[in-house]
Amino acid sequence: MSRIQPKPGTHPAPASDARDGIVSHTLRRVTDSPLDRAIVDARDALVARQDAAGYWLFELEADCTIPAEYVMMMHFLDEIDAALEAKFCRYLRSAQAEHGGWPLYHGGEFNISCSVKAYYALKLAGDSPDAPHMLRARAAILQRGGAAAVNVFTRIALALFGQLPWRGVPYIPVEIMLLPRWFPFHLDKVAYWSRTVMVPLFILCTRKPVAKNPRNVHIRELFTVPPEQERDYFRRSGFVAKVFLAADRLGRMIDPFIPAAMRERATLMAENWMLERLNGEDGLGAIFPAMVNALEVMVILGYPEDDPRRVTAKRALQKLTVVGPSSAYCQPCVSPIWDTALASLAMQEAGDSTSADASIRALDWLQKHQLLDHPGDWQVNRPGLAGGGWAFQFANGYYPDLDDTAVVVWAMHQARDSARYAESMRRALDWLVGMQSKNGGFAAFDADNTSYYLNKIPFADHGALLDPPTSDVTARVVTVLARIGRPEDKEALDRAIAYLRKEQESDGSWFGRWGTNYIYGTWSVLTALAQAHVGANDPAMRRAVQWLELKQNADGGWGESNDTYRLSPGDAGHFPSNAFQTAWALLGLFAAGEAQSDAARRGAEFLMRTQQADGLWSDPSFTAPGFPRVFYLKYHGYCAYFPFWALAAYRTLTRRGLAH
């Protein structure tokens, strides 16, 4: 598929005799062994994907809610691109599962919200409700409670199309913008992604516009009870939920009496908040749901079609599309900083001059994208802290994240000429340490974003309103703090290591918040502990190694499904092997001193055996959660740089006999 946004460059692959280059780690001429050939082929394929500017950018795929929402947006605005819509719909039809509905990830179970949106998008585009695929979808949806059982965000989308009454949606008036920080709910108490989605949503839910819906398409057939008669839209239990539901009912009662001046003031505050963070053609928060809401708000507030802000907001959404000859989908965001930093680490591990040059080009590009003095929402909790982080996307100035920042610093410190990045690393480390939470851990975007009771409110039925510290992000920060070893960081480092020890699961693994799942978390923490000079015989390391060895499949690889986010680690069992999770497991074993083990040998053989003719690997599995149990992602780059990195590290360690 081709993308509308910046395309990867056309650097030619190195000449075939590059296999005979010098490997800096070993200071010896590379032989033409199967391992060497696999590494060179993977390197050449990855270098060929590097943009002329220095970055890497791979597709980032989510479930079918995103392309379905894009179709719904076109019909909400009556701005329908018929050719693009047709390609979206081919993608949606191809993703329908055997159970009749749509899952949140490849091979996953039926998901009611995703299925209702996909069905509605197809019907909006002209698919007959009597078509076989639509009949199958409708039967599956009705069997599982019908459209009334969807999550809050889907109900809001349906309310905007007049498909269910607004009483089926939580009361979220724009006056929330006026609440003081001490109030139980405040924007500063929720995660960045929640803020950017919610603020324009406050305006939409207050104005209650009705979609233009030019073909007047409805989905009443998906409700087991007519939506206006449904009495059970809110099914959450518990004391906190009951308190918020009572407040919800009270708010609806007093809403008609809110002074017009107050409403106008709150609307203006929300509008200005949104415009300040509009982020050009990278979009509000640089994430699709926030960008859609922002564009729809501009339309209902009367921005003319040629208003530069509205034009830019629409262009930001178009740049997320990945369009092929017959089908298309929409990405939830893009991942150039993440892809570039990780690919750079893989190149550094390969160690030859071609790889080193590619890494330097990448790091020079990354250096230019550091966010130093830009205002950011993270400053609310850390007002005196200078900037120094990197975002995930090309541009997202208000929202640098710790995971990307730590990986960039790791690659810079490991570069052959790290001194050229000294000031960038200093600023980044100062920022990272300043973002440590009270419990010693590190979160993705904020510090101490831990008002856990908010995940129980009616609006938060996805349970993903917050950004608390996690083992994987903490591990990445520990990795760079330990590698660089500044004396002033020792206290923060010790607290973070203590946090990681406390977070280890009873079976020896660690939970992976931003990658699937325990294999990802365990690799991340083992790498961090090794960099912090925790010995291979440390009980935490040994328990993790035993867990990894237990999870290895008979074919030598490792695999793990997003199903594990619904299971305890002990119940996870075994899943089919894939290249990227095998790479994570291998890198974890290497960190724990197991490069010479039989498990490592079998894992490396699996990677060599499954490498494609183009030098890369592929797998349909989704690789990471956006939000566990709610939203999942497939990083297409994970099958490019992680297996390459693991094989290069295996060669380095086995040839030098460095098993730590």
XYZ file of C-alpha atoms in Angstrom:
660
model
C 0.000 0.000 0.000
C 1.122 3.550 -0.626
C 0.757 6.288 1.937
C -0.390 9.832 1.454
C 1.976 11.161 4.108
C 5.795 11.316 3.610
C 7.010 8.179 1.923
C 10.072 6.173 2.889
C 13.101 7.167 0.853
C 14.801 5.324 -1.923
C 18.281 4.710 -0.575
C 19.767 1.911 -2.671
C 20.658 -1.275 -0.889
C 24.405 -1.640 -0.273
C 26.390 -3.701 -2.741
C 26.419 -7.422 -2.167
C 30.074 -7.398 -1.158
C 29.085 -5.385 1.930
C 28.890 -8.781 3.626
C 32.666 -8.569 3.835
C 32.587 -5.346 5.836
C 34.217 -5.053 9.225
C 32.092 -5.769 12.279
C 33.194 -3.242 14.895
C 32.127 -5.348 17.876
C 34.312 -8.290 16.961
C 37.113 -6.578 15.011
C 37.159 -9.492 12.622
C 36.138 -10.059 9.024
C 32.590 -11.373 8.746
C 32.315 -14.868 7.316
C 29.683 -15.882 4.808
C 27.801 -18.076 7.276
C 23.994 -18.428 7.228
C 23.859 -16.139 10.252
C 25.938 -13.471 8.530
C 23.863 -13.685 5.370
C 20.646 -13.364 7.373
C 21.971 -10.262 9.128
C 23.206 -8.623 5.928
C 19.948 -9.347 4.114
C 17.944 -7.866 6.991
C 20.234 -4.850 7.169
C 20.034 -4.189 3.442
C 16.249 -4.419 3.495
C 16.055 -2.026 6.429
C 18.541 0.468 4.967
C 16.512 0.463 1.747
C 13.495 1.583 3.791
C 15.313 4.542 5.353
C 14.084 7.916 4.172
C 16.589 10.291 2.584
C 16.085 12.590 5.581
C 17.317 9.841 7.904
C 14.167 8.520 9.535
C 12.311 5.225 9.273
C 8.538 5.120 9.079
C 6.510 1.924 8.994
C 2.757 1.545 8.854
C 0.878 1.479 12.153
C -2.350 -0.478 11.881
C -5.229 -0.682 14.344
C -8.552 -2.507 14.373
C -11.469 -1.736 12.090
C -12.928 0.980 14.308
C -10.531 3.523 12.774
C -11.437 3.090 9.079
C -15.095 2.690 10.111
C -14.955 5.982 11.995
C -13.362 7.634 8.975
C -16.321 6.542 6.832
C -18.732 7.754 9.518
C -16.932 11.101 9.649
C -17.350 11.565 5.896
C -21.095 10.982 6.243
C -21.334 13.176 9.354
C -19.896 16.065 7.346
C -21.361 15.025 3.968
C -17.860 15.241 2.533
C -17.662 11.794 0.970
C -14.684 10.654 -1.044
C -16.402 7.801 -2.886
C -13.205 6.170 -4.152
C -11.559 6.192 -0.728
C -14.758 4.990 0.922
C -14.956 2.025 -1.442
C -11.408 1.015 -0.546
C -12.097 1.367 3.177
C -15.102 -0.896 2.788
C -13.105 -3.584 0.998
C -10.704 -3.516 3.918
C -13.592 -3.801 6.403
C -15.183 -6.720 4.575
C -11.867 -8.556 4.385
C -11.409 -8.232 8.151
C -14.772 -9.736 9.094
C -14.115 -12.838 11.186
C -15.720 -16.262 11.146
C -17.872 -15.349 14.157
C -19.593 -12.795 11.937
C -18.280 -9.682 13.613
C -15.012 -7.811 13.895
C -12.286 -8.378 16.521
C -9.890 -5.874 18.062
C -6.865 -7.726 16.691
C -6.059 -10.517 14.269
C -7.510 -13.774 15.581
C -9.254 -12.046 18.471
C -12.739 -12.565 19.826
C -15.873 -10.742 18.674
C -16.025 -7.125 19.821
C -19.441 -5.514 19.958
C -18.328 -1.896 19.550
C -15.984 -2.542 16.655
C -18.615 -4.701 14.970
C -21.385 -2.106 15.234
C -19.153 0.620 13.804
C -17.952 -1.593 10.960
C -21.529 -2.621 10.128
C -22.730 0.981 10.194
C -19.842 2.171 8.027
C -20.590 -0.509 5.438
C -24.281 0.333 5.430
C -23.541 4.062 5.130
C -21.397 3.263 2.113
C -24.226 1.376 0.450
C -23.903 -2.285 1.483
C -27.340 -3.858 1.606
C -28.428 -5.069 5.058
C -29.607 -8.214 3.269
C -26.154 -9.005 1.864
C -24.769 -12.255 3.340
C -21.880 -10.562 5.184
C -24.255 -7.996 6.700
C -26.749 -10.666 7.779
C -23.935 -12.570 9.496
C -22.753 -9.424 11.247
C -26.252 -8.461 12.384
C -26.934 -11.915 13.791
C -23.660 -11.869 15.719
C -24.354 -8.391 17.113
C -27.913 -9.211 18.192
C -26.781 -12.456 19.772
C -24.458 -10.470 22.032
C -26.892 -7.836 23.241
C -27.258 -5.542 20.263
C -26.032 -2.018 19.696
C -27.103 -0.853 23.162
C -24.219 -2.895 24.593
C -21.480 -0.895 22.866
C -18.977 1.228 24.773
C -19.435 4.915 25.569
C -17.419 6.270 22.640
C -19.472 4.199 20.207
C -22.706 5.346 21.823
C -21.616 8.967 21.410
C -20.944 8.315 17.728
C -24.387 6.734 17.356
C -26.047 9.614 19.217
C -24.418 12.081 16.813
C -26.123 10.155 14.010
C -29.453 10.126 15.860
C -29.315 6.355 16.277
C -29.835 6.414 20.044
C -31.047 9.080 22.482
C -28.553 11.315 24.259
C -29.650 9.868 27.589
C -27.724 6.777 26.483
C -24.530 8.837 26.699
C -22.900 10.153 29.889
C -23.607 13.777 30.664
C -20.377 15.555 29.708
C -21.146 19.283 29.352
C -18.579 21.769 28.158
C -18.725 23.436 31.583
C -16.304 20.725 32.736
C -13.675 23.116 31.387
C -14.499 25.481 34.281
C -13.983 22.973 37.075
C -11.185 23.746 39.569
C -8.202 21.417 39.895
C -9.300 20.260 43.359
C -12.548 18.883 41.929
C -12.771 15.056 41.696
C -12.667 15.336 37.901
C -10.331 17.673 36.055
C -8.557 17.528 32.696
C -5.183 17.569 34.407
C -6.065 14.338 36.193
C -6.466 12.256 33.038
C -4.008 11.081 30.396
C -2.975 13.130 27.389
C -4.955 10.959 24.993
C -8.060 11.387 27.138
C -7.647 15.171 27.245
C -7.248 15.625 23.514
C -10.225 13.386 22.733
C -12.477 14.789 25.438
C -12.150 18.550 25.028
C -13.688 18.730 21.535
C -16.092 15.998 22.628
C -17.374 18.309 25.385
C -18.500 20.740 22.695
C -20.055 18.017 20.555
C -21.957 16.496 23.470
C -23.175 19.916 24.603
C -24.275 21.133 21.171
C -25.668 17.691 20.233
C -25.453 18.205 16.483
C -27.030 15.685 14.147
C -24.933 14.169 11.397
C -25.817 15.287 7.886
C -26.080 11.591 6.963
C -27.038 12.455 3.365
C -28.476 9.012 2.618
C -30.424 8.923 5.898
C -28.998 5.525 6.840
C -30.094 3.986 10.145
C -29.190 0.818 12.069
C -32.321 0.230 14.126
C -32.082 -3.425 13.143
C -29.056 -3.783 15.456
C -31.040 -3.040 18.640
C -32.789 -5.803 20.578
C -35.098 -3.121 22.022
C -35.882 0.093 20.141
C -33.149 2.521 21.237
C -35.589 5.115 22.546
C -37.107 2.438 24.820
C -33.805 1.024 26.082
C -33.428 1.598 29.855
C -30.099 -0.098 30.529
C -27.415 1.937 28.803
C -25.275 2.160 31.952
C -24.289 -1.183 33.405
C -21.392 -0.294 35.675
C -21.488 -1.334 39.335
C -19.636 -0.248 42.454
C -19.832 2.709 44.813
C -17.779 5.154 42.735
C -19.796 4.374 39.605
C -23.047 4.910 41.513
C -21.831 8.272 42.811
C -20.942 9.453 39.326
C -24.229 8.140 37.916
C -26.076 10.146 40.564
C -24.063 13.215 39.582
C -24.878 12.422 35.956
C -28.621 12.486 36.682
C -28.303 15.705 38.670
C -26.368 17.352 35.855
C -29.061 16.532 33.314
C -31.679 18.067 35.613
C -29.859 21.382 36.002
C -28.546 21.620 32.438
C -31.504 23.742 31.179
C -30.734 26.307 33.883
C -27.031 26.821 33.048
C -26.596 30.505 32.147
C -25.911 31.108 28.467
C -22.918 33.294 29.327
C -21.344 30.480 31.341
C -21.881 28.025 28.511
C -20.380 30.427 26.003
C -17.358 31.026 28.233
C -16.777 27.302 28.674
C -17.178 26.674 24.943
C -14.646 29.372 24.136
C -12.229 27.905 26.668
C -12.555 24.448 25.118
C -12.210 25.863 21.604
C -9.075 27.810 22.503
C -7.579 24.792 24.284
C -8.128 22.763 21.134
C -6.761 25.416 18.784
C -3.610 25.913 20.864
C -2.836 22.217 20.435
C -4.066 21.812 16.863
C -0.547 20.773 15.808
C -0.735 21.667 12.130
C -1.008 18.803 9.653
C -0.023 16.356 12.386
C -3.346 17.012 14.116
C -4.665 17.464 17.635
C -2.662 15.166 19.889
C -1.436 13.542 16.644
C -4.026 10.796 17.231
C -7.003 9.989 15.022
C -9.939 10.166 17.502
C -8.947 13.617 18.737
C -8.384 14.810 15.172
C -11.843 13.664 14.045
C -13.500 15.377 16.988
C -11.571 18.585 16.311
C -12.657 18.707 12.667
C -16.302 18.054 13.535
C -16.216 20.769 16.193
C -14.900 23.274 13.672
C -17.778 22.433 11.346
C -20.504 22.772 13.975
C -18.969 26.005 15.291
C -19.321 27.458 11.823
C -15.753 27.507 10.536
C -16.093 27.987 6.765
C -14.901 25.195 4.510
C -11.895 27.227 3.365
C -10.809 28.272 6.866
C -7.096 27.365 7.045
C -7.562 25.644 10.391
C -10.361 23.455 9.074
C -8.423 22.691 5.893
C -5.371 21.747 7.951
C -7.396 19.565 10.324
C -8.855 17.645 7.391
C -5.455 17.280 5.771
C -4.079 15.833 9.016
C -6.659 13.061 8.831
C -5.996 12.377 5.165
C -2.298 11.934 5.906
C -3.112 8.987 8.154
C -4.608 6.948 5.334
C -2.724 4.035 3.794
C -4.127 3.540 0.303
C -3.512 0.520 -1.888
C -4.717 -0.447 -5.348
C -7.920 -2.055 -4.074
C -8.249 -1.351 -0.344
C -7.268 1.209 2.251
C -7.192 1.735 5.976
C -6.529 4.611 8.333
C -3.747 4.616 10.908
C -4.482 5.812 14.455
C -1.248 7.839 14.326
C 2.275 7.499 12.939
C 5.441 6.292 14.667
C 8.571 7.802 13.046
C 10.486 8.621 16.251
C 9.882 5.170 17.701
C 10.658 3.348 14.455
C 13.787 5.410 13.868
C 15.250 5.012 17.343
C 14.680 1.248 17.466
C 15.971 0.709 13.928
C 19.033 2.738 14.882
C 19.706 0.458 17.860
C 19.449 -2.564 15.569
C 21.895 -1.004 13.111
C 24.341 -0.277 15.915
C 24.217 -3.887 17.016
C 25.107 -5.044 13.497
C 28.229 -2.942 13.829
C 29.456 -2.693 10.220
C 30.136 0.629 8.526
C 26.969 0.560 6.418
C 24.848 0.037 9.515
C 26.750 2.662 11.489
C 26.272 5.243 8.752
C 22.540 4.526 8.625
C 22.330 4.911 12.384
C 24.140 8.259 12.342
C 21.800 9.578 9.649
C 18.902 8.537 11.859
C 20.320 10.093 15.018
C 21.084 13.369 13.272
C 17.448 13.501 12.156
C 16.240 12.647 15.652
C 18.393 15.327 17.231
C 16.526 17.993 15.265
C 13.182 16.802 16.646
C 13.957 17.121 20.348
C 11.370 19.233 22.191
C 13.325 21.644 24.345
C 11.402 24.799 25.205
C 7.990 24.058 23.738
C 5.099 24.332 26.229
C 3.609 20.961 27.136
C 0.791 19.595 29.272
C 3.321 17.597 31.307
C 4.397 20.929 32.853
C 1.194 21.049 34.899
C 2.637 18.518 37.334
C 6.274 19.508 36.783
C 6.115 23.303 36.325
C 9.799 24.030 36.921
C 11.170 21.262 34.734
C 12.909 22.189 31.474
C 12.005 20.275 28.334
C 14.143 17.675 26.624
C 11.918 14.875 25.367
C 10.850 13.480 22.032
C 7.334 12.814 20.786
C 6.183 9.604 19.120
C 5.041 11.254 15.897
C 6.645 13.718 13.479
C 5.217 16.570 15.537
C 3.328 16.539 18.831
C 4.869 19.410 20.716
C 2.622 19.393 23.766
C 3.131 15.679 24.334
C 6.678 14.286 24.386
C 6.841 10.806 25.855
C 9.331 9.093 28.101
C 9.554 5.803 26.206
C 10.610 7.418 22.932
C 12.944 9.785 24.757
C 14.706 6.971 26.589
C 15.190 4.904 23.423
C 16.561 7.905 21.511
C 19.063 8.623 24.297
C 20.036 4.954 24.389
C 20.845 5.043 20.676
C 22.696 8.354 20.961
C 24.846 7.137 23.837
C 25.676 3.955 21.949
C 26.647 5.805 18.754
C 30.248 5.708 17.521
C 30.425 9.484 17.928
C 28.197 10.010 20.948
C 29.892 13.278 21.911
C 28.023 15.092 19.132
C 24.795 14.335 21.006
C 26.037 15.207 24.497
C 23.833 18.256 25.036
C 20.757 16.492 23.658
C 21.346 13.585 26.043
C 21.878 15.889 29.020
C 18.625 17.735 28.417
C 16.778 14.463 27.888
C 18.122 12.832 31.048
C 17.243 15.877 33.142
C 13.706 15.737 31.775
C 13.354 11.984 32.302
C 14.508 12.113 35.917
C 12.195 15.047 36.566
C 9.245 12.991 35.314
C 9.661 10.193 37.873
C 6.465 9.397 39.762
C 6.205 9.116 43.538
C 6.275 5.313 43.496
C 9.623 5.286 41.684
C 8.206 4.310 38.309
C 7.843 6.213 35.069
C 4.738 6.633 32.915
C 4.499 7.376 29.206
C 3.515 11.065 29.150
C 2.850 12.338 32.655
C 4.012 12.053 36.234
C 1.745 10.776 39.015
C -1.263 10.419 36.733
C -2.816 7.971 39.186
C -6.348 9.084 40.093
C -7.496 5.485 39.658
C -11.077 6.139 40.781
C -11.634 7.978 37.490
C -11.476 4.674 35.607
C -14.759 3.777 37.293
C -16.815 6.704 36.043
C -19.500 6.027 33.395
C -17.503 7.836 30.725
C -14.481 5.566 31.315
C -15.945 2.160 30.573
C -12.779 1.489 28.568
C -10.729 1.719 31.789
C -7.983 3.672 30.000
C -8.456 7.213 31.232
C -5.095 7.374 33.030
C -1.360 7.150 32.371
C 0.191 5.529 35.462
C 3.795 4.260 35.729
C 4.499 0.943 34.008
C 7.289 -1.616 34.079
C 8.235 -1.303 30.404
C 8.579 2.490 30.353
C 10.381 2.420 33.696
C 12.725 -0.222 32.319
C 13.607 1.937 29.335
C 14.433 4.886 31.590
C 16.493 2.657 33.876
C 18.394 1.424 30.823
C 19.612 4.901 29.873
C 20.166 6.141 33.429
C 22.303 3.091 34.158
C 24.161 3.210 30.826
C 25.198 6.814 31.236
C 25.628 6.648 34.994
C 25.477 10.285 36.051
C 26.014 10.543 39.817
C 23.080 12.931 40.191
C 20.732 10.269 38.800
C 21.634 7.545 41.300
C 18.732 8.135 43.674
C 16.197 8.121 40.838
C 17.807 4.994 39.402
C 17.697 3.135 42.709
C 14.039 4.005 43.219
C 13.174 2.871 39.700
C 14.960 -0.464 40.142
C 13.094 -1.006 43.399
C 9.853 -0.316 41.531
C 10.744 -2.912 38.881
C 11.552 -5.539 41.482
C 8.207 -4.944 43.139
C 6.363 -5.238 39.820
C 7.705 -8.670 38.890
C 4.918 -11.226 38.562
C 4.884 -14.328 40.738
C 5.922 -16.502 37.779
C 8.981 -14.345 37.025
C 7.632 -12.262 34.133
C 6.798 -8.570 33.887
C 3.612 -7.066 32.462
C 3.978 -5.222 29.143
C 1.776 -2.133 28.962
C 2.938 -0.834 25.578
C 3.873 -4.118 23.877
C 2.336 -7.588 23.861
C 2.726 -8.538 26.668
C 4.703 -10.479 29.251
C 7.439 -11.293 26.736
C 7.727 -7.595 25.928
C 7.715 -6.551 29.566
C 10.210 -9.229 30.558
C 12.646 -8.323 27.758
C 12.386 -4.654 28.717
C 13.132 -5.204 32.398
C 15.886 -7.791 31.893
C 17.659 -5.326 29.607
C 17.329 -2.604 32.227
C 18.610 -4.773 35.068
C 21.579 -5.896 32.999
C 22.488 -2.282 32.216
C 22.217 -1.531 35.931
C 24.770 -4.313 36.595
C 22.313 -6.601 38.320
C 24.060 -9.958 38.091
C 22.805 -12.825 35.970
C 22.487 -14.907 39.146
C 20.161 -12.412 40.800
C 16.940 -14.231 41.803
C 14.784 -11.848 39.756
C 16.881 -12.522 36.664
C 16.854 -16.288 37.149
C 13.090 -16.430 37.627
C 12.594 -14.405 34.446
C 14.919 -16.675 32.478
C 13.049 -19.732 33.699
C 9.775 -18.161 32.604
C 11.131 -17.376 29.127
C 12.495 -20.896 28.723
C 9.151 -22.319 29.818
C 7.339 -20.252 27.174
C 9.576 -21.294 24.269
C 7.744 -23.331 21.639
C 8.903 -26.596 20.128
C 9.843 -24.787 16.903
C 12.331 -22.649 18.839
C 10.317 -19.450 18.713
C 8.109 -17.528 21.081
C 4.656 -16.051 20.646
C 2.019 -14.367 22.746
C -1.475 -13.180 21.929
C -3.301 -10.080 23.113
C -5.585 -12.621 24.784
C -3.096 -12.483 27.658
C -4.441 -9.079 28.641
C -7.570 -10.893 29.801
C -5.643 -13.642 31.599
C -3.270 -13.929 34.508
C 0.302 -14.687 33.387
C 0.024 -18.204 34.747
C -2.994 -18.924 32.544
C -1.489 -17.566 29.349
C -0.234 -20.878 27.973
C 1.569 -21.074 24.630
C 0.815 -19.276 21.382
C 2.165 -19.690 17.833
C 5.670 -18.357 17.367
C 6.390 -15.124 15.524
C 9.550 -13.231 14.685
C 9.176 -10.087 16.757
C 8.311 -11.813 20.036
C 11.033 -14.366 19.441
C 13.405 -11.430 19.075
C 12.212 -9.906 22.352
C 12.667 -13.211 24.170
C 16.160 -13.613 22.744
C 17.193 -10.090 23.698
C 15.904 -10.776 27.203
C 17.897 -13.997 27.437
C 21.018 -12.237 26.184
C 20.641 -9.563 28.865
C 20.449 -12.322 31.483
C 23.649 -13.976 30.260
C 22.024 -16.777 28.282
C 23.422 -16.147 24.782
C 25.221 -19.495 24.780
C 22.152 -21.435 25.902
C 20.282 -24.014 23.890
C 17.168 -21.818 24.102
C 19.040 -18.927 22.480
C 20.437 -21.149 19.718
C 16.997 -22.544 18.895
C 15.480 -19.053 18.899
C 18.124 -17.735 16.506
C 17.572 -20.730 14.224
C 13.846 -19.981 14.200
C 14.537 -16.417 13.040
C 16.906 -17.545 10.293
C 14.451 -20.200 9.175
C 11.495 -17.817 8.961
C 13.271 -14.905 7.258
C 11.695 -14.010 3.923
C 13.436 -13.687 0.577
C 13.290 -9.888 0.918
C 15.357 -10.057 4.113
C 12.503 -9.170 6.444
C 9.921 -11.126 8.424
C 6.138 -10.890 8.510
C 3.319 -11.962 10.779
C -0.360 -10.962 10.960
C -0.278 -10.663 14.766
C -0.973 -7.342 16.430
C 2.123 -6.381 18.377
C 0.999 -3.947 21.073
C -1.919 -2.491 22.992
C -2.931 1.078 22.611
C -5.025 0.307 25.690
C -5.119 -3.232 27.122
C -8.442 -5.006 26.499
C -9.706 -2.024 24.484
C -7.485 -1.012 21.575
C -4.587 -2.783 19.888
C -1.927 -1.926 17.338
C 0.228 -3.598 14.747
C 3.624 -1.962 14.304
C 4.651 -3.132 10.855
C 8.260 -2.233 11.653
C 8.529 -4.750 14.480
C 9.105 -7.573 11.992
C 11.862 -5.541 10.353
C 14.146 -4.258 13.073
C 13.617 -6.512 16.112
C 14.595 -9.857 14.487
C 17.560 -8.137 12.815
C 18.621 -6.691 16.171
C 18.337 -10.067 17.906
C 20.360 -11.929 15.277
C 23.063 -9.267 15.302
C 23.265 -9.425 19.096
C 23.397 -13.227 18.968
C 26.342 -13.088 16.572
C 28.174 -10.554 18.717
C 27.754 -12.509 21.944
C 28.346 -16.004 20.652
C 31.450 -15.123 18.641
C 33.059 -13.303 21.517
C 31.744 -15.731 24.086
C 30.270 -12.852 26.052
C 27.435 -14.431 27.944
C 27.910 -11.887 30.727
